[in-house]
Amino acid sequence: MDLKLKPFDFAQAATRAGMADVARRVEAKTRTDATGSSTGVQGASFQNAFSGALQSISAAQTKASTLQREVQFDNPTVSLEETMIAMQKAQLGFQSAVQVRNKLVQAYTDIMNMQV
């Protein structure tokens, strides 16, 4: 079985997932450097993209937690709607991270079970 892998565009995937800050960092790494040569997809490592995604998920969870605390203390500058939206964004980000982890574990298991 001949399997051809297409190059993966981390910037486009991060943009589709709503993580614009991660997309900008990945795009910056794939642009041409000062010498004029293109770093391409090789310059953007999976580790950097995944780490950036986890950091943005953590930031969303921290923001949601802070907003929840402010609503509980009856802070008039924080609305309930803003808090609920932040909570949903944090939940969606966490669920996405769990799904990515599950896919990675499944891929690792499949590779380890291959006969050579």
Short mmCIF file of C-alpha atoms in Angstrom, two decimals, residues 9-90:
data_model
loop_
_atom_site.label_atom_id
_atom_site.label_comp_id
_atom_site.label_asym_id
_atom_site.label_seq_id
_atom_site.Cartn_x
_atom_site.Cartn_y
_atom_site.Cartn_z
CA ASP A 9 -0.94 23.85 6.89
CA PHE A 10 -0.92 24.59 10.64
CA ALA A 11 -1.78 28.26 10.11
CA GLN A 12 -4.92 27.45 8.15
CA ALA A 13 -6.00 24.81 10.68
CA ALA A 14 -5.46 27.19 13.60
CA THR A 15 -7.46 29.89 11.84
CA ARG A 16 -10.33 27.49 11.21
CA ALA A 17 -10.26 26.45 14.88
CA GLY A 18 -10.54 30.08 15.96
CA MET A 19 -7.02 30.38 17.31
CA ALA A 20 -5.90 33.43 15.36
CA ASP A 21 -2.89 34.12 17.59
CA VAL A 22 -1.50 30.64 16.92
CA ALA A 23 -2.12 31.10 13.19
CA ARG A 24 -0.18 34.37 13.14
CA ARG A 25 2.79 32.75 14.91
CA VAL A 26 2.83 29.82 12.49
CA GLU A 27 2.52 32.13 9.47
CA ALA A 28 5.40 34.25 10.76
CA LYS A 29 7.61 31.16 10.94
CA THR A 30 6.72 30.05 7.42
CA ARG A 31 7.41 33.41 5.77
CA THR A 32 10.71 34.09 4.17
CA ASP A 33 13.53 34.99 6.47
CA ALA A 34 15.93 37.94 6.12
CA THR A 35 18.15 36.14 3.60
CA GLY A 36 15.26 35.61 1.21
CA SER A 37 15.08 31.85 1.50
CA SER A 38 11.77 30.32 2.43
CA THR A 39 11.58 28.22 5.57
CA GLY A 40 8.32 26.62 4.39
CA VAL A 41 6.45 24.02 6.36
CA GLN A 42 9.69 22.63 7.76
CA GLY A 43 10.15 25.81 9.84
CA ALA A 44 6.86 25.33 11.67
CA SER A 45 7.19 22.36 13.97
CA PHE A 46 4.25 20.43 15.33
CA GLN A 47 5.59 20.94 18.83
CA ASN A 48 5.46 24.74 18.50
CA ALA A 49 1.98 24.71 16.99
CA PHE A 50 0.61 22.31 19.60
CA SER A 51 2.28 24.18 22.45
CA GLY A 52 0.83 27.46 21.22
CA ALA A 53 -2.62 25.91 20.97
CA LEU A 54 -2.40 24.57 24.52
CA GLN A 55 -1.27 27.97 25.78
CA SER A 56 -4.22 29.69 24.13
CA ILE A 57 -6.60 27.11 25.62
CA SER A 58 -5.09 27.69 29.04
CA ALA A 59 -5.46 31.45 28.62
CA ALA A 60 -9.13 31.02 27.64
CA GLN A 61 -9.75 28.88 30.73
CA THR A 62 -8.02 31.42 32.96
CA LYS A 63 -10.07 34.26 31.46
CA ALA A 64 -13.31 32.33 31.96
CA SER A 65 -12.40 31.55 35.55
CA THR A 66 -11.57 35.19 36.25
CA LEU A 67 -14.82 36.38 34.70
CA GLN A 68 -16.80 33.82 36.72
CA ARG A 69 -15.20 35.08 39.91
CA GLU A 70 -15.99 38.68 39.00
CA VAL A 71 -19.64 37.84 38.29
CA GLN A 72 -19.90 36.07 41.65
CA PHE A 73 -18.58 39.20 43.38
CA ASP A 74 -21.20 41.33 41.53
CA ASN A 75 -18.67 43.36 39.57
CA PRO A 76 -20.79 45.76 37.47
CA THR A 77 -18.18 45.95 34.67
CA VAL A 78 -18.45 42.23 33.85
CA SER A 79 -21.59 40.98 32.11
CA LEU A 80 -23.05 37.54 32.47
CA GLU A 81 -23.20 37.18 28.68
CA GLU A 82 -19.47 37.87 28.33
CA THR A 83 -18.77 35.32 31.06
CA MET A 84 -20.92 32.65 29.43
CA ILE A 85 -19.26 33.18 26.05
CA ALA A 86 -15.80 32.93 27.63
CA MET A 87 -16.84 29.72 29.40
CA GLN A 88 -18.08 28.19 26.14
CA LYS A 89 -14.88 29.15 24.31
CA ALA A 90 -12.80 27.56 27.07
#
